[in-house]
Coordinates of C-alpha atoms in Angstrom, one line a residue:
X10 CA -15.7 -60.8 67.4
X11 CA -16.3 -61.1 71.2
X12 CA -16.9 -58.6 73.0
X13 CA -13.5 -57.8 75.2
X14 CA -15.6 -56.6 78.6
X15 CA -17.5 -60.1 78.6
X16 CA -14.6 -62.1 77.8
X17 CA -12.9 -60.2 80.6
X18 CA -15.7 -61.3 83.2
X19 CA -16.0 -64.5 81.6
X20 CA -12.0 -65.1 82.6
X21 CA -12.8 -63.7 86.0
X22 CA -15.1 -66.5 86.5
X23 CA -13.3 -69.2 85.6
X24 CA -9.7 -68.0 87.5
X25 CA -12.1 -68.3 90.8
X26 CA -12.1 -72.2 89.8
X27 CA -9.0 -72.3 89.7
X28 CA -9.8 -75.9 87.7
X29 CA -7.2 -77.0 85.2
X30 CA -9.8 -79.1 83.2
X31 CA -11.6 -74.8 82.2
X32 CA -9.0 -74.4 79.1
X33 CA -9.0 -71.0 80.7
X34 CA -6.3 -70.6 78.4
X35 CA -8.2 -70.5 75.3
X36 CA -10.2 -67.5 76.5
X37 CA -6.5 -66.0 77.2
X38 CA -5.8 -66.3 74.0
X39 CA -9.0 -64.6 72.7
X40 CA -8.5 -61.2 74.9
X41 CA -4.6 -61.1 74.0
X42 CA -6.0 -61.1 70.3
X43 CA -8.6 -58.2 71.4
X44 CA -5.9 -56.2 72.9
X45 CA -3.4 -56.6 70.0
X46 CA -6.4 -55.1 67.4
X47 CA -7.0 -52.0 69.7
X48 CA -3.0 -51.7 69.8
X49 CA -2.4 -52.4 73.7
X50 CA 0.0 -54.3 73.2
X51 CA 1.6 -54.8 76.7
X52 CA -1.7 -55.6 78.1
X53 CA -1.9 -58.6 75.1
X54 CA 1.1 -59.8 76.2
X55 CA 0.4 -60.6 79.4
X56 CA -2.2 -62.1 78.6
X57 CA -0.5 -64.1 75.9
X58 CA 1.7 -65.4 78.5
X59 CA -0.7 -66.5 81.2
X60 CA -2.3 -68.5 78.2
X61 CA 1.3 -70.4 77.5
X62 CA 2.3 -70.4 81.2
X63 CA -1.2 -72.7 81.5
X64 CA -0.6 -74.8 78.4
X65 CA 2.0 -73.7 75.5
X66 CA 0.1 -75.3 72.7
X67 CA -2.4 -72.8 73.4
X68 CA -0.6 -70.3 71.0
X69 CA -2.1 -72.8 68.1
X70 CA -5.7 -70.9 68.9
X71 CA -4.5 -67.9 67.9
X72 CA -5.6 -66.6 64.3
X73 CA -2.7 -67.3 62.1
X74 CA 0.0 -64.6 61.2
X75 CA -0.5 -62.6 64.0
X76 CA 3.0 -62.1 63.5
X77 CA 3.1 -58.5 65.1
X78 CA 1.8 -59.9 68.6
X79 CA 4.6 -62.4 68.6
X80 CA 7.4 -60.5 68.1
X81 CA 6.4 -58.0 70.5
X82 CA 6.1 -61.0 72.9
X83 CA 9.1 -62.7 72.1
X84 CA 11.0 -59.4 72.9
X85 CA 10.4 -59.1 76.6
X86 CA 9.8 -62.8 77.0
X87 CA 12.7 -65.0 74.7
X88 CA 12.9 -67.9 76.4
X89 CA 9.3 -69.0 75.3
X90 CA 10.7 -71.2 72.3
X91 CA 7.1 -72.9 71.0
X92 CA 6.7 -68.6 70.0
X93 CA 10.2 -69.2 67.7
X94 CA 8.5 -72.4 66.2
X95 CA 5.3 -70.7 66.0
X96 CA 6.9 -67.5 63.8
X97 CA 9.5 -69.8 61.8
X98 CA 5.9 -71.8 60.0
X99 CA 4.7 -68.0 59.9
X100 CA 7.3 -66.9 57.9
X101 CA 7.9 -69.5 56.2
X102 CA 4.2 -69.6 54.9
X103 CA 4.8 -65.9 54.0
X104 CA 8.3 -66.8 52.3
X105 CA 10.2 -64.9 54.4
X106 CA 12.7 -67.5 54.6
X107 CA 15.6 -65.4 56.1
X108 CA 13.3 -64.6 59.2
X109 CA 12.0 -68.2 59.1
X110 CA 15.5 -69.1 59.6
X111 CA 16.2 -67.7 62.4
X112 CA 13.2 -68.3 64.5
X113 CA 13.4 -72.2 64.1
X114 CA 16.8 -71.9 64.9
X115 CA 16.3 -70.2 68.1
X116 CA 13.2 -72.5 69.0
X117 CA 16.6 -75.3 68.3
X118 CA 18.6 -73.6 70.6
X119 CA 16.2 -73.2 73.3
X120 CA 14.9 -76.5 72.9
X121 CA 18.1 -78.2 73.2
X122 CA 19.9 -76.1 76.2
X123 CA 16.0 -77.0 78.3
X124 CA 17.0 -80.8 79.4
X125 CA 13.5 -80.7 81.2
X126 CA 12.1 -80.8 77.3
X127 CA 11.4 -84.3 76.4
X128 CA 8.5 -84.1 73.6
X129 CA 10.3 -84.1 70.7
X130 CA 7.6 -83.8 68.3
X131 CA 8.3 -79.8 67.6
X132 CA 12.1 -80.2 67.3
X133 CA 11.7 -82.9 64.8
X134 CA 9.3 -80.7 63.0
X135 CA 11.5 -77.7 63.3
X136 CA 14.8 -79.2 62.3
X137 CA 12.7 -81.0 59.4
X138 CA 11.5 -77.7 58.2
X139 CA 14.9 -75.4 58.7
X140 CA 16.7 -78.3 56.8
X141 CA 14.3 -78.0 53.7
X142 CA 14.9 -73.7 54.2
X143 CA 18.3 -74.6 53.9
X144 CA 18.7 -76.9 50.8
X145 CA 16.8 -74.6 48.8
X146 CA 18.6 -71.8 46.3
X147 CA 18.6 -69.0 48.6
X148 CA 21.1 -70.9 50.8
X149 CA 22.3 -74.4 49.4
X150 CA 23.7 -75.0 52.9
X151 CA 24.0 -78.5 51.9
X152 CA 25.8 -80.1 54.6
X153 CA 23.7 -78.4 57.7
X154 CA 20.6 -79.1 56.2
X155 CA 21.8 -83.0 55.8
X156 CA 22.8 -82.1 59.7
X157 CA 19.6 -81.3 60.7
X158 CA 17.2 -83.9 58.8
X159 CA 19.9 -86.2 60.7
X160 CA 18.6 -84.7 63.8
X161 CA 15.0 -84.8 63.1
X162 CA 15.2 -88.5 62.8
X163 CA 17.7 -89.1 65.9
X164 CA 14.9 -87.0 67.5
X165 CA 11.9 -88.3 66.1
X166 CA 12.2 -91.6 64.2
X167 CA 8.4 -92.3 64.1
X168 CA 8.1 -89.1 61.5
X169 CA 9.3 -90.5 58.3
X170 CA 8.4 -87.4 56.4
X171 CA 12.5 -86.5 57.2
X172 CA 13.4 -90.2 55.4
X173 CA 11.7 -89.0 52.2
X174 CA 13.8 -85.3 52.3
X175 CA 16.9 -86.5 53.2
X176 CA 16.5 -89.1 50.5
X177 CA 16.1 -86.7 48.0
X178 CA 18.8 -84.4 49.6
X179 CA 21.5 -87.6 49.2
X180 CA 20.8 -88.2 45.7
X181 CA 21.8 -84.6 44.9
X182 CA 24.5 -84.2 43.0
X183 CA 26.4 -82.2 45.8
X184 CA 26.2 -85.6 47.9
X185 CA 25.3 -88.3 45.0
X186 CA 25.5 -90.8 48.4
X187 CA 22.8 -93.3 45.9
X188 CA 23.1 -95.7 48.4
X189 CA 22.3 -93.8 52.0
X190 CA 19.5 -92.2 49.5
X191 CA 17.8 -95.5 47.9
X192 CA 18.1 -96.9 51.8
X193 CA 16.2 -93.7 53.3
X194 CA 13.5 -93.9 50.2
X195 CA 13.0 -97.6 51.0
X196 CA 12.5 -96.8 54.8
X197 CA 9.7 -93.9 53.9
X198 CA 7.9 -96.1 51.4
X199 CA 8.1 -99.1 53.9
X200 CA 6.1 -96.7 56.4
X201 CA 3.5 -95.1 53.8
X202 CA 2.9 -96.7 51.3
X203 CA 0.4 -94.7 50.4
X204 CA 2.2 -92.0 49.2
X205 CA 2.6 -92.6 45.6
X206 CA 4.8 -89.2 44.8
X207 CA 7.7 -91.0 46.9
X208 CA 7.5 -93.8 44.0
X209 CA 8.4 -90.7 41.6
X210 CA 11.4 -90.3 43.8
X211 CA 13.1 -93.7 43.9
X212 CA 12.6 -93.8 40.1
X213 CA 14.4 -91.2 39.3
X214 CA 17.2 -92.7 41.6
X215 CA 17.4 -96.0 40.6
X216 CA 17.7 -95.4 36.5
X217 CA 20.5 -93.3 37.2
X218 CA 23.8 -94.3 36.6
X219 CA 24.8 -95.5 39.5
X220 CA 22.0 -98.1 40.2
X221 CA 21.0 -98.3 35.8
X222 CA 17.7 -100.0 37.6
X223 CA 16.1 -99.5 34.4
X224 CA 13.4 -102.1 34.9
X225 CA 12.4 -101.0 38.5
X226 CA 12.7 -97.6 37.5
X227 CA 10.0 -98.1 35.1
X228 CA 7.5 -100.0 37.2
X229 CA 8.0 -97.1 39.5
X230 CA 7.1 -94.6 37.0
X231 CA 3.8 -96.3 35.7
X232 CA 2.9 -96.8 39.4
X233 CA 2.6 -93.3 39.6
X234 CA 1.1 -92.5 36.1
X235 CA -1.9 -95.4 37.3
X236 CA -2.6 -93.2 40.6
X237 CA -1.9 -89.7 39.7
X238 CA -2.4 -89.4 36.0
X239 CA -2.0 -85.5 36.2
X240 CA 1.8 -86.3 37.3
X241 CA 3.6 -84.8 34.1
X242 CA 7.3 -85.0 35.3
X243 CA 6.5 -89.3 35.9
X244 CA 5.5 -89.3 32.0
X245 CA 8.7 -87.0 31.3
X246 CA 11.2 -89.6 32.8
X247 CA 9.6 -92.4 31.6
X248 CA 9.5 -91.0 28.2
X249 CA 13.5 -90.1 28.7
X250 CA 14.2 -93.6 30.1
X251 CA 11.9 -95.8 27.0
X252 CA 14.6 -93.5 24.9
X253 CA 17.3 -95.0 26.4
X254 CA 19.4 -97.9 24.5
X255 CA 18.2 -100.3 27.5
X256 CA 14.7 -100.1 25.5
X257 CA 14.9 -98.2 22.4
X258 CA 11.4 -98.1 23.2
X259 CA 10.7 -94.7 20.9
X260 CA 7.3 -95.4 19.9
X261 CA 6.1 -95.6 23.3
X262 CA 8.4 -92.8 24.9
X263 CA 6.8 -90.3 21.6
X264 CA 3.7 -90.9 23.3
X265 CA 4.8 -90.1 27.2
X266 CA 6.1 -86.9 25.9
X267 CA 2.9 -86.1 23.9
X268 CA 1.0 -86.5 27.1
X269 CA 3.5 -84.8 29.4
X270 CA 2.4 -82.1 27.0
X271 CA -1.2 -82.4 26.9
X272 CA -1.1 -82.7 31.2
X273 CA 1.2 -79.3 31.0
X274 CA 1.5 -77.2 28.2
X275 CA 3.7 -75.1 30.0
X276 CA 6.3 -77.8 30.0
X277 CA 8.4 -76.7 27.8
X278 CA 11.3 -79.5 28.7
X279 CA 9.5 -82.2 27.2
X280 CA 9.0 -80.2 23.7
X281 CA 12.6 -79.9 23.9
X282 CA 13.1 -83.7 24.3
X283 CA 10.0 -85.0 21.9
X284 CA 12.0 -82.4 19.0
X285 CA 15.3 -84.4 19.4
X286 CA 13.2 -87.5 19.5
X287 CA 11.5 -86.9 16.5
X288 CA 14.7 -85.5 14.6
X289 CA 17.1 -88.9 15.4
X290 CA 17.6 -91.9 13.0
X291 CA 14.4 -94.0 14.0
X292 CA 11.8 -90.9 12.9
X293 CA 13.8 -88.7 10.9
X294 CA 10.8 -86.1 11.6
X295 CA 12.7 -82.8 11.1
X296 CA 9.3 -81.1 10.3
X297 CA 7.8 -82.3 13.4
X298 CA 10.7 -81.9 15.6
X299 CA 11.1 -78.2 14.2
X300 CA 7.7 -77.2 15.2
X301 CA 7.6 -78.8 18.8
X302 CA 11.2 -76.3 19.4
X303 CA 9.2 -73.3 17.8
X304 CA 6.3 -74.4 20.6
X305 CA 8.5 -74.1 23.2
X306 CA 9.8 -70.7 22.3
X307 CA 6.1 -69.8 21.9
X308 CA 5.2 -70.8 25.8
X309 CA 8.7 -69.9 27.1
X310 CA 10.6 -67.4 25.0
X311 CA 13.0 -66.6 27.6
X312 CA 14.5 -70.3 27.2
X313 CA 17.8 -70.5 25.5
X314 CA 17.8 -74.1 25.1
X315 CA 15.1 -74.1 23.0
X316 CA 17.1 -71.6 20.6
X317 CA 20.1 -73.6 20.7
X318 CA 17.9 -76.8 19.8
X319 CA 16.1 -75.0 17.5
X320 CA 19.3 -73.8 16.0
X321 CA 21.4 -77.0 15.9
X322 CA 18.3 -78.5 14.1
X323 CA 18.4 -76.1 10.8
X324 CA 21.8 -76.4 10.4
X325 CA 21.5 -79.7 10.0
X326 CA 21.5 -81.0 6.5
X327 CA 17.8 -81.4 6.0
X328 CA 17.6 -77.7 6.3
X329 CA 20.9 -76.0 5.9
X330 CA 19.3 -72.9 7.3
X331 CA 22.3 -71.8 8.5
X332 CA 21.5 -68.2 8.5
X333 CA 18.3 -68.5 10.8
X334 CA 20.6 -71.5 13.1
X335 CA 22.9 -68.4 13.2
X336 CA 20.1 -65.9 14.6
X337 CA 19.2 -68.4 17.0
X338 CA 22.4 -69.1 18.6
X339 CA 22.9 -65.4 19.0
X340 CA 19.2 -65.0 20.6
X341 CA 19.8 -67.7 23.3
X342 CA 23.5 -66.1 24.1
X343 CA 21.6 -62.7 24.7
X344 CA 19.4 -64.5 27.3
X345 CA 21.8 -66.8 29.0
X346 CA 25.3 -65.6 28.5
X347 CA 27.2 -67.9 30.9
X348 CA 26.9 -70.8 28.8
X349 CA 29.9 -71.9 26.8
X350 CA 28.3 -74.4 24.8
X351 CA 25.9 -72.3 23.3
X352 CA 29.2 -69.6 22.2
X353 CA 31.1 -73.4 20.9
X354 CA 28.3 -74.2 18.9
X355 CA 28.0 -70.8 17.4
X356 CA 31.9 -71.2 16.7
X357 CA 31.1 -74.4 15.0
X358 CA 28.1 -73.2 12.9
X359 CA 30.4 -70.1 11.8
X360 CA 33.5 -72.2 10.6
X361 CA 31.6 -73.9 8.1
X362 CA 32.1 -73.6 4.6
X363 CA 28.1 -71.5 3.8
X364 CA 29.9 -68.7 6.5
X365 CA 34.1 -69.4 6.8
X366 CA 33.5 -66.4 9.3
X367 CA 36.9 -68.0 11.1
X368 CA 37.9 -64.3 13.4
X369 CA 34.3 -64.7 14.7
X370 CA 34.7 -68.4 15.5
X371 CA 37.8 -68.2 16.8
X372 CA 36.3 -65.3 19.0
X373 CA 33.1 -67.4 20.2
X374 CA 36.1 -70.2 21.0
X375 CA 37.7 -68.1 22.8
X376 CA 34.3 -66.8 25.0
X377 CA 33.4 -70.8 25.7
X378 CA 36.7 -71.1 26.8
X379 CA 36.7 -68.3 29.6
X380 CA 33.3 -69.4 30.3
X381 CA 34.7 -73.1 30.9
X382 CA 38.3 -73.5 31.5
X383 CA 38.1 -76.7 30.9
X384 CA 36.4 -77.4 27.6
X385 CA 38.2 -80.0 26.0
X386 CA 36.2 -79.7 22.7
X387 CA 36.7 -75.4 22.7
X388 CA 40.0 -76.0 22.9
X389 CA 40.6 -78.8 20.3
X390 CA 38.4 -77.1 17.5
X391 CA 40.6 -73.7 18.3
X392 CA 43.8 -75.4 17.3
X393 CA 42.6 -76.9 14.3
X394 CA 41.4 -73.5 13.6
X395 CA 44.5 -71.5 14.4
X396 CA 46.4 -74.1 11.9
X397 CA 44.2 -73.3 9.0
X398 CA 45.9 -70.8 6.3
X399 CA 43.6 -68.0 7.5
X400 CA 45.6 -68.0 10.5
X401 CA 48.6 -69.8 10.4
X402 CA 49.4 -69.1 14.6
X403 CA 50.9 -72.8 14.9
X404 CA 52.8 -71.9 18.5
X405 CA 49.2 -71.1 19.6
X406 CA 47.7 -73.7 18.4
X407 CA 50.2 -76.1 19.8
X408 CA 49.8 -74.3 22.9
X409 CA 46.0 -75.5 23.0
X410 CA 46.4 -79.2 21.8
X411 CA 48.7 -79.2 25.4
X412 CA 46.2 -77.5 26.6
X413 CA 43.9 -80.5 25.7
X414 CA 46.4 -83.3 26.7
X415 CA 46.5 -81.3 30.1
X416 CA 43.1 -81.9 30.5
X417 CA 42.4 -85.1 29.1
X418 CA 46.0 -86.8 29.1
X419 CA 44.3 -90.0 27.0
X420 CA 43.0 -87.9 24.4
X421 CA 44.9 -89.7 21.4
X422 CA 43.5 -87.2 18.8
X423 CA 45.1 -84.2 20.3
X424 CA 48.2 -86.2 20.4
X425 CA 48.1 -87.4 17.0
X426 CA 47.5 -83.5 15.8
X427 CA 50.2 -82.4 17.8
X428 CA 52.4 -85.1 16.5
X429 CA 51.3 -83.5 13.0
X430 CA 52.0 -79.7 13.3
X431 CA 55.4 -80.5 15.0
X432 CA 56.4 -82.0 12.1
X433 CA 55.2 -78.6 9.8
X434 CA 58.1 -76.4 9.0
X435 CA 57.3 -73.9 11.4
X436 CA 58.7 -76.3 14.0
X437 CA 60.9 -79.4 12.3
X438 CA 60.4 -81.0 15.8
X439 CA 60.5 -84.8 14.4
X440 CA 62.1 -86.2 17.7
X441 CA 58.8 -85.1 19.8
X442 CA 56.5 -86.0 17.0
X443 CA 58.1 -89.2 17.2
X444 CA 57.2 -89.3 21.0
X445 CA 53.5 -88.3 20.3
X446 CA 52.6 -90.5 17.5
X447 CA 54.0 -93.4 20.1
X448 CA 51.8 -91.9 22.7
X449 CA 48.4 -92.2 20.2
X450 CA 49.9 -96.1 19.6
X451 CA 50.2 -96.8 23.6
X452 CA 46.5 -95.3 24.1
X453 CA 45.3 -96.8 20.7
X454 CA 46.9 -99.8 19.4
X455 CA 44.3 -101.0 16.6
X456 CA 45.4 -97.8 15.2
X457 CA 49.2 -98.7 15.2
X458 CA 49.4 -98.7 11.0

């Protein structure tokens, strides 16, 4: 480090010039930093300030994260908004999001309310960066982020970084504005072409099923497999999109998962896909399929999908291991709890024939239910349940076949099983069975016989 005393005189020197083309302020710079490591701070501050009085962008020589300096600075000076931008990349390189926050947004508000600013290169930056802050889980502020990657262009059209985020931001499900998205994507891609990540993007928008660009989709995908052949997610989707009907292209799509694999073995979403792969008609590789779900457990076993997959594979009939199926529905309900499928399956795998353990279905029903109000399927499979002799609670099972009709008013098999138990003794309601069956005629009229 320089010594402070010759910096000192050095400055001296150079204010006699009194020339502009000295970058005097560089040596500012240096003897604020000196002063903030021997804790003088107000002495470092003014000398921060003659270096941004002389040229702002000399706060870009200081040694990064000298957080401390700036926030004492910004506290007796707070109209000096290149120090808000300065802090908000500081934080945000620290993840520090909340404070990142809210020093972009002050550099924003400064920015804006100075009409005698007119390089727009930081504000495009900032709004850019407070945008992607604000998309992100700890705030899914949606709508201001769209706001201010809006701005960024209106700003700064010539940085097409913002096209790329806001493309990605539209095709979110919170917006799924396809259109606005696949025009942005095309904008950023016209501009650098070069980036072949962006192609990963558009892919993933255009075999969607919106576009169902399937063709396109694909090209994109290999494009970016040919340059980046480390780029597991490209092989992921192109091994879920070969799987598709549109190809039936299995062989091929086995393969994209095996080396999604092989790039990341951490990946455990494309053992999860290659098992139900393997497992369908065109393999029938239950073995296979069983140990890629057991690998997935191995390298994440705090995923309860890969339980549940695991689980809805033994029961199946090449294994009828409905015991272990049953351990492994309960494991992935320990760790994610929330999930109603997972507690309708379990109902499912408990009302069969090897267990007829029909309280506890009817309980785990019940559970996927008040997780999901609207479970169609919960609902159905708990009437035909509460018919059954076990039970025999016909009013409460016709409550939920309504219930199902409610939700799904074209749902002919709810009104054909209502129809049913309103004819049953219990009720002897013929004239609104009558009404139902005619309903499952109107919605199904093949099945008038």
């Amino acid at each position: 480090m320089e010594n402070l005393q010759q910096l000192l005189k050095e400055v001296h020197q150079l204010e006699q010039y009194n020339d502009d083309g000295l970058n005097i302020e560089e040596t500012y710079v240096k003897i604020a930093t000196l002063y903030h490591d021997q804790k003088d701070e107000q002495t470092s501050i003014e000398y921060l300030k003659k270096a941004l009085d002389k040229d702002f962008a000399a706060i870009f020589n200081l040694p990064e994260l000298q957080v401390d300096l700036l926030e004492n600075f910004i506290k007796q000076h707070k109209n000096y908004s290149i120090v808000y931008f300065v802090l908000g990349t500081w934080y945000e390189e620290l993840n520090l999001f909340n404070k990142s926050k809210e020093n972009y947004e002050n550099f924003i508000k400064i920015y804006d309310d100075d009409d005698a600013n007119n390089d727009k290169y930081f504000l495009s930056i900032a709004c850019n960066n407070l945008a992607n802050i604000l998309r992100y889980d700890r705030y899914k502020d949606y709508n201001t982020a769209k706001q201010y990657y809006e701005k960024a262009i209106t700003v700064n059209p010539a940085d097409t970084s913002t096209y790329n985020n806001l493309a990605s931001l539209l095709a979110e499900d919170y917006f799924k504005d396809y259109d606005n998205a696949k025009k942005y994507y095309e904008k950023y891609i016209t501009e650098n072409p070069e980036d072949i990540e962006a192609y990963y993007g558009v892919a993933n928008l255009l075999q969607n099923d919106y576009f169902k660009d399937y063709d396109t989709a694909k090209l994109y995908y290999e494009k970016v497999i040919a340059e980046i052949p480390y780029h597991h997610e490209s092989y992921y989707n192109l091994a879920n999109l070969l799987s598709k009907d549109y190809f039936k292209d299995y062989d091929t799509a086995k393969l994209y998962y095996e080396k999604a694999i092989d790039v990341n073995p951490k990946f455990t979403v494309a053992y999860l896909r290659l098992a139900l792969l393997l497992k369908n008609n065109y393999f029938n590789d239950y073995y296979s399929a069983r140990k890629y779900y057991e690998k997935a457990i191995a390298e994440n076993p705090e995923d309860a999908e890969s339980y549940c997959g695991l689980a809805a594979l033994l029961s199946e009939n090449y294994y009828k291991d409905y015991y272990n199926a049953k351990k492994n529905y309960e494991k992935a309900i320990a760790l994610n709890p929330k999930d109603a499928k997972i507690y309708y399956d379990l109902a499912v795998l408990l009302q069969k024939d090897h267990f007829k353990e029909y309280s506890s279905a009817k309980k785990y029903y019940e559970r996927a239910i008040e997780e999901n109000p609207k479970y169609v399927e919960a609902y159905y499979n708990l009437a035909n349940l509460l018919e059954k002799d076990y039970f025999k609670s016909y009013s409460l099972a016709k409550n939920y076949y309504e219930k199902v009709i409610e939700i799904m008013p074209e749902n002919a098999e709810a009104y054909y099983k209502l129809a049913n138990l309103l004819e049953k003794d219990h009720f002897k309601s013929y004239s609104l069975a009558k009404n139902y069956y005619e309903k499952v005629i109107e919605i199904m009229p093949e099945n008038a016989e």
